[in-house]
Coordinates of C-alpha atoms (C1' of nucleotides) in Angstrom, one line a residue:
Chain C
M1 CA 53.4 26.6 76.5
I2 CA 51.2 26.3 80.2
Q3 CA 53.2 23.3 82.4
S4 CA 50.6 21.7 84.5
S5 CA 51.4 22.3 88.1
P6 CA 52.1 19.2 90.8
S7 CA 49.1 19.2 93.0
K8 CA 49.9 21.7 95.5
P9 CA 47.0 22.5 98.1
I10 CA 45.4 25.5 96.5
S11 CA 45.9 26.9 99.7
A12 CA 49.6 26.3 100.2
R13 CA 50.2 28.3 96.9
K14 CA 51.6 31.8 96.1
G15 CA 49.3 34.4 96.8
K16 CA 45.8 34.3 99.1
G17 CA 45.1 31.3 99.8
K18 CA 41.2 32.7 101.4
I19 CA 38.7 34.5 99.7
T20 CA 37.5 37.3 101.6
N21 CA 35.3 40.0 101.4
H22 CA 38.6 42.7 99.7
D23 CA 38.0 40.6 96.4
Y24 CA 34.9 42.0 96.4
D25 CA 35.3 45.6 97.3
D26 CA 34.2 46.6 93.9
L27 CA 31.0 45.4 94.0
R28 CA 30.0 48.1 96.7
P29 CA 31.3 51.7 95.5
T30 CA 29.9 54.5 97.7
I31 CA 28.1 56.9 95.4
T32 CA 28.4 60.3 95.7
Y33 CA 27.3 63.3 94.0
R34 CA 29.8 64.1 91.9
H35 CA 28.8 60.1 90.8
I36 CA 25.5 61.5 89.3
L37 CA 25.9 65.1 88.4
S38 CA 29.0 63.9 86.1
Q39 CA 28.2 64.0 82.5
N40 CA 31.0 61.5 81.6
L41 CA 29.6 58.0 81.6
G42 CA 32.2 56.0 81.6
V43 CA 32.9 51.9 81.9
R44 CA 33.7 53.0 85.8
D45 CA 30.7 54.4 86.2
P46 CA 29.3 53.6 89.4
L47 CA 25.7 53.6 88.3
R48 CA 26.6 52.0 85.1
V49 CA 23.7 49.7 83.3
I50 CA 24.1 47.4 80.6
A51 CA 21.7 44.8 79.2
L52 CA 22.0 41.6 76.8
C53 CA 18.7 41.1 75.0
D54 CA 18.5 37.5 72.8
S55 CA 16.0 36.5 70.7
D56 CA 14.7 32.9 71.8
A57 CA 15.5 30.3 69.7
F58 CA 16.2 32.8 67.2
Y59 CA 16.1 30.8 63.9
A60 CA 12.9 29.3 64.4
A61 CA 10.9 31.8 65.8
C62 CA 11.9 33.8 62.1
E63 CA 10.6 30.7 60.9
R64 CA 7.3 30.2 62.7
V65 CA 7.0 34.3 62.2
R66 CA 7.2 33.8 58.7
L67 CA 4.7 30.4 58.4
G68 CA 2.4 31.9 60.5
L69 CA 2.7 29.1 63.6
D70 CA 1.3 29.2 66.6
P71 CA 3.6 29.6 69.6
S72 CA 3.5 26.6 71.0
A73 CA 3.9 24.6 67.5
P74 CA 7.0 22.9 68.0
L75 CA 9.4 23.6 64.9
V76 CA 13.3 22.7 64.7
V77 CA 14.5 24.5 61.1
Q78 CA 16.7 22.3 59.3
Q79 CA 20.4 22.5 57.3
W80 CA 20.7 19.2 55.5
E81 CA 19.8 16.7 57.2
S82 CA 20.8 18.3 60.7
L83 CA 19.4 20.9 62.7
I84 CA 20.6 24.0 63.3
A85 CA 17.3 26.0 66.1
V86 CA 15.2 24.3 68.1
S87 CA 11.9 25.4 69.4
Y88 CA 10.9 26.3 72.9
P89 CA 7.7 23.8 72.6
A90 CA 10.3 21.4 70.9
R91 CA 12.2 21.7 73.3
K92 CA 10.5 19.8 75.7
Y93 CA 9.7 16.8 73.2
G94 CA 14.4 16.2 74.5
I95 CA 15.3 17.6 71.0
S96 CA 18.1 19.2 71.0
R97 CA 20.7 20.4 67.9
M98 CA 22.7 17.3 67.4
D99 CA 20.3 15.1 66.5
K100 CA 19.6 14.1 63.2
V101 CA 16.1 15.2 61.4
K102 CA 15.0 12.0 61.6
D103 CA 15.7 11.1 65.7
A104 CA 13.3 14.3 65.9
K105 CA 10.7 13.4 64.6
K106 CA 10.7 10.5 66.4
K107 CA 10.7 12.0 69.3
C108 CA 7.5 14.5 68.8
P109 CA 5.7 12.9 65.4
N110 CA 4.1 16.8 65.0
L111 CA 7.0 18.2 64.4
V112 CA 7.4 21.0 62.3
A113 CA 10.6 20.6 60.3
V114 CA 11.5 23.8 58.0
H115 CA 14.0 23.8 55.6
V116 CA 16.5 27.0 55.9
A117 CA 15.8 29.2 52.7
T118 CA 18.3 28.0 49.7
Y119 CA 19.4 29.6 46.6
K120 CA 19.0 26.7 44.5
E121 CA 20.1 27.0 40.5
G122 CA 18.7 29.4 37.8
E123 CA 17.0 31.0 40.8
K124 CA 17.9 35.4 41.5
E125 CA 16.4 35.1 45.3
P126 CA 17.2 32.5 48.2
G127 CA 13.7 30.6 48.6
Y128 CA 12.1 27.6 50.0
W129 CA 11.7 24.7 47.6
E130 CA 10.7 21.0 46.8
D131 CA 13.6 19.2 46.2
I132 CA 16.6 20.1 48.5
D133 CA 19.4 19.2 47.5
T134 CA 23.3 19.8 49.1
R135 CA 24.8 19.0 46.0
T136 CA 22.3 21.8 43.9
H137 CA 22.0 24.4 46.8
K138 CA 22.6 26.0 49.2
V139 CA 21.6 27.7 52.1
S140 CA 20.9 31.2 52.3
L141 CA 20.5 32.8 56.8
D142 CA 18.9 36.3 54.5
L143 CA 15.8 36.1 56.1
Y144 CA 17.3 35.4 59.6
R145 CA 19.7 38.4 59.4
R146 CA 16.8 40.9 57.5
E147 CA 14.4 40.1 60.7
S148 CA 17.8 41.0 63.2
S149 CA 18.8 44.2 61.5
K150 CA 14.1 45.1 62.0
I151 CA 15.5 43.9 66.2
I152 CA 17.6 46.6 65.9
N153 CA 15.6 49.7 64.8
I154 CA 12.9 48.7 67.1
M155 CA 15.8 49.2 70.2
K156 CA 17.5 51.9 68.6
Q157 CA 13.7 53.6 68.4
S158 CA 12.4 52.4 72.3
V159 CA 15.9 54.0 74.7
P160 CA 17.2 56.7 71.7
S161 CA 19.6 57.8 74.8
G162 CA 20.9 54.5 74.5
E163 CA 24.4 52.9 73.6
I164 CA 23.7 49.6 71.2
E165 CA 25.9 46.7 70.4
K166 CA 25.0 43.9 68.1
A167 CA 26.8 40.7 69.0
S168 CA 25.5 38.4 66.5
T169 CA 22.3 37.7 64.2
D170 CA 19.9 37.2 67.5
E171 CA 21.9 39.3 70.0
A172 CA 23.0 42.4 71.1
F173 CA 24.4 44.5 74.1
L174 CA 22.5 47.8 74.8
D175 CA 24.1 50.9 77.2
L176 CA 21.3 52.1 79.1
S177 CA 23.3 54.2 81.7
R178 CA 22.6 57.3 79.9
P179 CA 18.3 56.7 79.6
V180 CA 18.8 55.8 83.6
R181 CA 20.4 58.7 84.5
E182 CA 17.9 60.8 82.7
R183 CA 14.5 59.0 84.7
L184 CA 16.6 58.9 87.6
L185 CA 16.8 62.5 87.8
E186 CA 13.8 63.2 86.9
R187 CA 11.6 60.7 89.2
Y188 CA 13.9 62.4 92.9
P189 CA 14.9 65.5 92.0
Y190 CA 16.2 66.0 95.2
L191 CA 19.7 63.7 94.0
A192 CA 20.0 66.4 91.1
K193 CA 21.2 69.2 94.0
L194 CA 24.2 69.1 96.1
P195 CA 21.9 69.5 99.7
D196 CA 24.2 73.1 101.4
D197 CA 25.3 71.0 104.3
A198 CA 26.9 68.1 102.7
P199 CA 30.3 67.2 104.7
E200 CA 32.5 66.5 102.0
G201 CA 30.6 68.6 99.3
A202 CA 30.0 66.7 96.1
D203 CA 31.9 63.8 97.7
S204 CA 29.2 63.1 99.4
P205 CA 27.7 59.8 99.9
L206 CA 23.9 60.2 98.4
P207 CA 21.3 59.7 100.9
P208 CA 19.7 56.6 101.5
P209 CA 17.6 54.9 98.1
P210 CA 14.1 54.2 98.5
P211 CA 12.6 50.8 98.3
I212 CA 12.8 49.5 95.4
D213 CA 9.2 47.2 94.3
W214 CA 11.3 44.6 91.9
S215 CA 7.9 42.0 91.3
Q216 CA 7.0 42.8 87.7
L217 CA 10.4 43.9 86.7
G218 CA 11.9 40.5 85.7
E219 CA 14.1 37.2 87.9
L220 CA 15.9 38.4 90.4
V221 CA 19.3 36.0 90.7
P222 CA 18.9 35.0 94.2
L223 CA 22.0 36.9 96.8
T224 CA 22.4 33.0 97.6
A225 CA 22.8 30.2 95.0
Q226 CA 20.8 27.3 94.9
G227 CA 22.7 24.5 95.4
E228 CA 25.4 26.4 96.9
E229 CA 27.2 24.3 100.4
S230 CA 27.3 26.8 103.2
K231 CA 30.4 28.8 103.2
P232 CA 33.8 28.9 105.6
Q233 CA 32.9 30.9 108.2
D234 CA 35.9 32.9 107.8
E235 CA 34.3 34.3 104.1
I236 CA 32.4 37.1 104.8
S237 CA 28.6 37.1 104.6
Y238 CA 26.2 38.5 101.9
E239 CA 23.0 37.1 102.9
N240 CA 22.3 39.5 105.2
D241 CA 23.4 42.4 103.4
H242 CA 20.3 43.7 101.7
L243 CA 21.0 47.2 101.9
T244 CA 19.3 48.1 98.9
S245 CA 21.8 51.1 96.7
W246 CA 21.4 53.3 93.7
H247 CA 22.5 51.5 91.7
D248 CA 19.6 49.1 92.6
V249 CA 17.6 51.6 91.7
A250 CA 19.3 51.8 88.1
L251 CA 19.1 48.5 87.4
S252 CA 15.7 48.4 88.1
I253 CA 15.0 51.7 85.5
G254 CA 17.4 49.2 83.1
A255 CA 15.2 46.4 83.4
E256 CA 11.9 48.8 83.1
L257 CA 13.5 49.7 79.4
V258 CA 14.0 46.4 78.5
A259 CA 10.9 45.0 79.7
K260 CA 9.0 47.5 77.1
L261 CA 11.4 47.1 74.9
R262 CA 11.1 43.5 74.8
E263 CA 7.2 43.8 74.5
E264 CA 7.3 46.0 71.9
I265 CA 9.7 43.6 69.9
F266 CA 6.7 41.3 70.2
R267 CA 3.8 42.7 69.3
Q268 CA 5.8 44.6 66.5
L269 CA 7.5 41.0 65.6
G270 CA 6.5 38.9 67.1
Y271 CA 9.8 37.5 68.9
T272 CA 10.2 36.8 72.4
M273 CA 13.6 37.6 74.3
S274 CA 15.1 36.8 77.0
A275 CA 17.3 39.5 78.4
G276 CA 19.8 40.2 81.3
I277 CA 21.0 43.2 83.2
A278 CA 23.4 44.0 85.4
R279 CA 26.6 46.2 85.3
N280 CA 28.6 44.9 82.8
K281 CA 28.5 43.6 79.5
F282 CA 30.1 39.8 81.2
L283 CA 27.6 39.6 83.5
A284 CA 24.9 41.2 81.4
K285 CA 25.4 38.2 78.7
L286 CA 26.5 34.9 81.7
C287 CA 22.8 36.6 83.8
A288 CA 20.4 36.6 80.6
S289 CA 20.2 32.6 80.6
Y290 CA 19.6 32.5 84.3
K291 CA 15.7 31.9 82.9
K292 CA 15.2 31.8 79.4
P293 CA 12.8 31.7 77.5
N294 CA 10.4 34.8 77.7
S295 CA 12.0 36.3 80.6
Q296 CA 14.5 38.5 82.1
S297 CA 16.8 38.2 84.6
I298 CA 18.6 41.1 86.7
L299 CA 22.0 40.8 88.6
R300 CA 22.0 43.3 91.7
N301 CA 25.4 43.1 93.0
N302 CA 25.1 41.6 96.2
A303 CA 24.0 39.0 94.3
I304 CA 27.6 38.4 92.5
P305 CA 29.9 37.0 94.6
S306 CA 27.3 34.1 95.1
Y307 CA 26.3 33.8 91.5
L308 CA 29.4 33.7 89.8
R309 CA 31.2 30.9 92.8
P310 CA 30.1 28.1 91.2
M311 CA 29.8 29.0 87.9
P312 CA 32.1 27.2 86.0
F313 CA 33.9 29.3 84.2
Q314 CA 34.2 28.1 81.2
K315 CA 30.4 29.0 80.4
I316 CA 32.1 32.6 80.3
R317 CA 32.1 34.3 77.3
F318 CA 35.7 34.1 76.1
L319 CA 37.2 31.4 79.2
G320 CA 35.2 29.3 76.6
G321 CA 37.5 28.1 74.2
K322 CA 41.6 27.4 74.9
L323 CA 42.0 29.9 77.3
G324 CA 39.4 27.9 80.0
D325 CA 40.8 25.4 79.1
A326 CA 44.3 26.0 79.8
L327 CA 42.9 27.6 82.9
A328 CA 40.9 24.6 83.8
K329 CA 44.3 22.7 83.4
E330 CA 46.9 24.6 85.4
Y331 CA 44.7 24.5 88.5
D332 CA 42.7 21.4 88.3
V333 CA 39.6 23.4 88.6
S334 CA 35.9 24.1 87.5
T335 CA 34.7 27.3 89.0
V336 CA 35.2 30.5 89.2
G337 CA 35.4 30.6 93.2
D338 CA 38.4 27.9 92.7
L339 CA 40.0 30.4 90.6
L340 CA 39.8 33.2 92.9
T341 CA 42.4 32.3 95.6
V342 CA 45.0 32.4 93.2
S343 CA 47.0 35.7 92.6
L344 CA 47.1 37.8 90.0
D345 CA 50.9 37.5 90.6
E346 CA 50.8 34.3 89.6
M347 CA 48.3 34.1 87.0
Q348 CA 50.2 37.1 85.5
N349 CA 53.6 34.4 85.3
K350 CA 51.5 32.4 83.6
F351 CA 49.4 34.3 81.8
G352 CA 51.1 37.1 80.8
E353 CA 48.6 39.1 79.1
N354 CA 45.3 37.8 80.1
A355 CA 45.8 37.9 83.7
V356 CA 44.7 41.3 85.0
W357 CA 41.3 40.8 82.0
V358 CA 40.6 37.1 84.1
Y359 CA 41.1 38.5 87.2
E360 CA 38.8 41.3 87.1
L361 CA 36.6 39.1 85.5
L362 CA 36.2 36.5 87.8
R363 CA 35.9 39.2 90.6
G364 CA 32.6 40.5 88.4
I365 CA 34.9 43.9 86.8
D366 CA 34.6 44.5 83.1
A367 CA 35.4 47.3 81.6
S368 CA 34.9 46.5 78.4
E369 CA 32.0 49.5 76.3
V370 CA 29.1 48.4 74.3
K371 CA 30.2 50.5 71.0
E372 CA 28.1 50.6 68.2
R373 CA 30.1 50.2 65.0
T374 CA 29.2 52.4 61.9
A375 CA 29.8 49.7 59.5
L376 CA 28.5 46.6 61.1
F377 CA 30.9 44.1 59.6
K378 CA 34.3 44.1 58.4
S379 CA 34.1 41.5 55.9
M380 CA 31.7 38.9 54.5
L381 CA 31.7 35.6 53.1
A382 CA 29.2 33.8 51.6
S383 CA 31.1 29.9 50.8
K384 CA 29.7 26.1 49.8
N385 CA 30.8 22.1 50.9
L386 CA 30.7 20.5 47.4
P387 CA 29.7 16.9 49.0
K388 CA 30.0 16.7 45.3
P389 CA 33.4 18.2 44.2
I390 CA 33.4 20.4 41.2
T391 CA 35.2 19.1 38.2
T392 CA 35.0 21.2 35.5
L393 CA 35.1 25.0 34.9
D394 CA 31.5 25.1 34.3
D395 CA 31.2 23.9 37.9
G396 CA 33.1 26.3 39.8
Q397 CA 32.2 29.2 37.6
H398 CA 28.5 28.0 38.6
W399 CA 28.7 28.0 41.9
I400 CA 30.9 31.0 42.3
R401 CA 27.8 32.5 40.5
V402 CA 25.5 31.3 43.2
L403 CA 28.3 32.8 46.1
A404 CA 28.6 36.0 43.8
A405 CA 24.5 36.6 44.4
E406 CA 24.8 36.1 48.2
L407 CA 26.7 38.1 48.4
A408 CA 25.5 41.1 45.9
L409 CA 22.5 40.7 47.8
R410 CA 24.0 40.9 51.0
L411 CA 25.9 44.1 50.2
N412 CA 23.4 45.3 48.7
D413 CA 21.1 45.5 52.0
A414 CA 24.0 46.6 54.0
R415 CA 24.0 49.3 51.2
E416 CA 20.5 50.4 52.6
E417 CA 21.3 51.1 56.1
V418 CA 24.5 52.6 55.5
P419 CA 24.4 53.5 51.6
T420 CA 28.6 54.5 51.4
L421 CA 29.6 50.5 52.3
W422 CA 33.2 49.6 50.1
P423 CA 34.3 46.3 49.6
K424 CA 37.8 47.9 49.3
T425 CA 39.2 43.5 48.0
I426 CA 37.5 40.4 47.3
V427 CA 39.3 36.6 48.3
L428 CA 38.5 33.8 46.9
H429 CA 39.2 30.4 48.7
A430 CA 39.1 26.8 47.3
R431 CA 40.0 23.8 48.6
K432 CA 40.9 20.9 46.5
G433 CA 40.1 17.3 47.9
Y434 CA 41.8 17.0 51.5
E435 CA 44.1 19.3 50.9
T436 CA 44.1 22.9 52.7
S437 CA 42.4 25.2 51.0
R438 CA 44.0 28.1 49.2
S439 CA 43.0 31.4 48.1
K440 CA 43.8 34.3 45.4
Q441 CA 42.7 38.1 46.8
A442 CA 42.0 40.9 44.5
A443 CA 41.5 44.4 44.9
F444 CA 37.1 45.5 44.6
P445 CA 36.4 47.8 41.5
F446 CA 34.6 50.8 43.7
T447 CA 31.2 51.0 42.0
K448 CA 28.3 52.3 43.1
D449 CA 26.0 49.1 41.3
V450 CA 27.7 46.3 42.7
S451 CA 25.9 42.9 41.0
V452 CA 26.0 39.5 40.6
D453 CA 28.0 40.4 38.0
V454 CA 30.6 42.6 38.4
I455 CA 31.7 40.0 41.7
A456 CA 31.3 36.6 39.5
S457 CA 33.3 38.3 37.3
A458 CA 36.5 39.1 39.8
G459 CA 35.9 35.6 41.2
N460 CA 36.2 34.0 37.4
K461 CA 39.3 35.9 37.3
L462 CA 40.8 34.6 40.6
W463 CA 39.2 30.9 40.2
K464 CA 41.8 31.0 37.1
E465 CA 44.4 31.8 38.7
L466 CA 43.8 29.6 41.7
V467 CA 42.5 26.6 40.3
G468 CA 43.8 27.1 36.3
D469 CA 41.3 26.1 33.8
A470 CA 42.9 22.1 33.9
T471 CA 39.9 19.9 32.8
N472 CA 40.3 17.6 35.7
V473 CA 40.4 19.7 39.3
N474 CA 38.6 18.7 42.2
V475 CA 37.6 21.3 44.7
T476 CA 35.5 20.8 47.6
N477 CA 34.5 23.5 49.3
V478 CA 34.4 27.4 47.7
Q479 CA 34.3 30.3 49.5
L480 CA 34.0 33.8 48.6
A481 CA 34.9 37.0 50.4
F482 CA 34.2 40.5 50.6
T483 CA 36.9 42.5 53.6
G484 CA 38.1 45.6 53.9
I485 CA 34.3 47.0 53.8
E486 CA 34.3 50.2 55.4
T487 CA 32.5 53.5 54.7
T488 CA 34.2 55.6 52.9
E489 CA 33.4 57.9 55.9
T490 CA 36.2 57.3 57.6
G491 CA 38.8 59.8 58.2
Q492 CA 37.8 63.3 57.0
Q493 CA 40.5 63.8 54.5
S494 CA 38.9 61.0 52.8
I495 CA 35.7 62.8 53.2
D496 CA 36.9 66.0 52.0
A497 CA 38.8 64.3 48.9
F498 CA 35.5 62.5 48.4
F499 CA 33.6 65.5 48.5
K500 CA 35.3 67.8 46.5
T501 CA 34.5 68.7 43.4
K502 CA 31.2 69.7 41.7
D503 CA 27.4 67.9 42.2
V504 CA 28.0 64.9 44.6
Q505 CA 24.8 66.4 46.3
R506 CA 21.8 63.4 47.1
Q507 CA 24.5 60.8 45.1
P508 CA 27.6 60.8 46.5
L509 CA 28.0 57.3 45.1
K510 CA 27.6 58.1 42.0
R511 CA 30.6 59.4 40.8
S512 CA 32.5 57.8 43.8
R513 CA 34.3 55.6 41.3
D514 CA 37.4 58.3 41.3
Y515 CA 38.0 57.7 45.1
N516 CA 41.4 57.3 44.9
E517 CA 42.9 59.7 42.1
E518 CA 40.4 62.0 44.5
L519 CA 42.5 61.6 47.3
S520 CA 45.6 61.6 46.1
R521 CA 45.3 64.6 44.4
S522 CA 43.7 66.4 47.6
E523 CA 46.6 65.2 49.6
S524 CA 49.2 66.9 46.8
D525 CA 47.3 69.9 46.8
G526 CA 47.5 70.6 50.5
R527 CA 45.0 72.7 52.6
E528 CA 41.0 73.3 51.9
K529 CA 40.1 76.3 52.6
K530 CA 38.1 76.6 55.8
E531 CA 34.7 77.3 54.8
R532 CA 34.4 73.7 53.0
S533 CA 33.0 72.7 56.3
W534 CA 30.4 75.3 56.0
T535 CA 29.3 73.6 52.5
S536 CA 28.0 70.4 53.5
F537 CA 26.9 68.0 56.2
V538 CA 26.9 64.2 57.4
C539 CA 23.6 62.4 57.6
D540 CA 23.3 60.8 61.6
R541 CA 21.5 57.3 59.8
C542 CA 23.3 57.4 56.8
Q543 CA 27.1 58.5 57.3
I544 CA 25.9 59.9 54.1
R545 CA 27.8 63.0 53.2
F546 CA 25.6 65.7 51.4
A547 CA 27.7 68.8 49.4
L548 CA 26.2 71.8 48.4
R549 CA 26.6 72.3 44.3
D550 CA 29.7 74.4 43.1
D551 CA 27.5 77.1 41.7
Q552 CA 26.0 77.3 45.2
L553 CA 29.7 77.8 47.1
D554 CA 30.3 81.4 46.0
W555 CA 26.6 82.2 47.8
S556 CA 26.1 84.1 51.2
D557 CA 26.6 82.9 54.2
D558 CA 23.1 83.3 54.4
E559 CA 22.2 81.5 51.3
R560 CA 24.3 78.8 51.6
A561 CA 22.8 77.9 55.2
R562 CA 19.5 77.6 54.2
A563 CA 19.9 75.7 50.8
L564 CA 22.6 73.1 53.4
A565 CA 19.6 73.4 56.0
T566 CA 16.9 73.0 52.4
L567 CA 18.9 69.9 52.1
Q568 CA 19.7 68.1 55.2
Q569 CA 15.1 68.3 55.3
E570 CA 14.7 66.6 52.3
H571 CA 17.6 63.6 53.7
Q572 CA 15.1 63.5 57.1
D573 CA 12.2 63.5 54.4
F574 CA 13.3 60.5 52.8
H575 CA 15.0 58.4 56.1
F576 CA 11.0 59.2 57.8
A577 CA 9.5 57.4 54.1
R578 CA 11.3 54.7 54.6
D579 CA 11.2 53.9 57.8
L580 CA 7.2 53.7 56.7
E581 CA 8.2 51.4 54.2
N582 CA 10.1 49.7 56.4
G583 CA 6.8 49.1 58.8
S584 CA 9.3 50.5 61.8
L585 CA 8.1 53.8 63.4
P586 CA 10.2 56.4 62.1
Q587 CA 12.6 57.5 64.1
K588 CA 13.2 60.9 65.7
T589 CA 14.4 63.6 63.8
G590 CA 17.6 64.1 64.1
S591 CA 18.5 61.0 66.0
S592 CA 21.6 59.9 65.8
S593 CA 23.8 56.3 65.4
R594 CA 26.3 57.8 66.7
P595 CA 28.1 57.6 70.5
A596 CA 25.9 58.9 73.0
S597 CA 29.0 60.6 74.4
K598 CA 29.9 62.7 71.3
R599 CA 26.0 63.5 71.1
G600 CA 24.9 67.0 72.3
R601 CA 22.8 67.5 75.0
G602 CA 21.1 70.6 73.7
A603 CA 24.0 72.2 73.9
E604 CA 24.6 72.0 70.2
P605 CA 23.2 74.0 68.1
R606 CA 20.5 73.2 65.8
G607 CA 18.9 73.5 62.6
I608 CA 20.8 76.9 60.7
A609 CA 22.2 77.8 63.6
K610 CA 24.6 73.9 63.2
F611 CA 26.7 75.7 60.4
F612 CA 27.6 79.1 61.6
G613 CA 29.5 77.7 64.8
K614 CA 32.6 78.6 65.6
K615 CA 35.0 76.6 63.4
Chain Z
dA1 C1' 48.8 38.8 49.7
dA2 C1' 48.8 34.2 51.8
dC3 C1' 47.8 31.7 55.5
dC4 C1' 46.7 30.1 59.9
dG5 C1' 44.5 30.0 64.3
dG6 C1' 40.5 31.3 68.0
dA7 C1' 35.4 32.1 69.2
dA8 C1' 30.9 32.2 69.1
dC9 C1' 26.3 30.1 67.9
Chain P
dG1 C1' 29.3 18.9 66.7
dG2 C1' 29.9 20.8 61.9
dG3 C1' 28.6 24.5 59.5
dT4 C1' 29.3 29.1 58.9
dT5 C1' 30.7 33.9 60.4
dC6 C1' 34.0 36.5 61.5
dC7 C1' 38.3 38.6 63.9
dG8 C1' 43.5 40.0 63.9
dG9 C1' 48.1 37.9 63.7
dT10 C1' 52.2 36.5 61.4
dT11 C1' 54.7 36.1 57.2

DNA sequence: AACCGGAAC
DNA sequence: GGGTTCCGGTT
């Protein structure tokens, strides 16, 4: 529990009373040959470059593109009577998300108001209907999910050696450290060679960086924040420090990459994006909103203190909630600068676990990684509020079917990318009247074909447990969800178990019904022969393992390798064809969705050789 | 297995 | 500001 402290003057508090240059030491590291030559790009890499890309008014943009409207058209997306997205042209009329459709139209008579797609009774797919009624329809966000994944795919193609983490439907983080490093060494080859007379060997600082022309690269967050008061004398002034660092060069290269990527997305899909480019995720996210829309902002290390200091800290990701409130109350302050005077000790006393993390954030430090997840999500939920409550079993079955249809569509959609996705459990939530919602769950059958019927019947079973079949129920909210979604790829044992037998090649899911039996059997069987690892491979892109047939297993090493190589080639062709179908450029052969850290840099054997390495 | 609460958009 | 979605922790 956080107690509010008496209003002591901050400077009299325990710990530092002054903001000193020491607080920002981390922002001006000496960059050495060891740094640039190191192949381990960690979160402490002083040349780290992270970007956050964010679609402008995404839902509105999706509808605008779908309808083939001019980008300048003022457009809003509505859900029932409220707005869920407002295009930038519409914002010029003073329309905001909090307005009702009626008010918005008053502000802008020629406003285009599009209702989100909905599932409608009797229709299999979501669509745009005339008579939309919250009592009979259920909103569908599928269009936005689909467009979102197209964007991610373009990003992957645009910076193949970068890391990408989809953060939400309209946002993604990119770790550009590796692609930036590649270009840095290309352009300044002298960095790759440690001078013979380097005084401290690899720990010698790099030579001075070249000047940078920022003019085409985006918006530089200025060294002095606008409207900031002049600072006390005892603070170190960063305004005079215009020394460019190699990290700035890295940022500028990152900015080039992001600019290219944004252009590509606009060219292929018509969406404009805003981006932030900085040394870590937190700052990239924060500075992305420096200028919007259709713009990218660059935050150099030197500009961090003046940018951060006047910033209301509750704007910072994860400080927008209770923790931020608690901090504001505890110290009766609102900006980052205000909190710099609080010592780490003091913060730890009051905020325990979160203290170090917050303390570092305030100083522009954030070690969190950009990590792409193979399974994009761990659960999937469809929910419906019912202004007109369900009273009969029939009604209940109807809505469960609607929710089931949505889940089926979404899961099967997701399986196009990752075919081995498997939801372990299904959960039904129901709220009766004003009571809090209750839930029931059950194991979800492992089937390749996840149909509406399978989901609906599982849902109905749970409904009976949860609501019963009384004639006079009064349900105001229903939610149906998959949880525990995983790829069958997790864990080497499960793979071995899964593919141990028979002709799994090309259709591993078909026989995956026996997954659990297989798994337990293999564990009691004991160790598999090592050769097994020469008889299959896992596709980088879809995570499926492909294995030779049983009758191929006692072929010679050479024959097996050829068979595997053929299998692999066929599968790559499949991806190639599907990429084209999807309207995106095919990904480079062998390009991978695995973390770059695990990716070979030419060291990994290729083709057939891959299957004859040491094992 | 059921429930709860936090957070983001 | 509310609805939707996701996540992690607790019992």
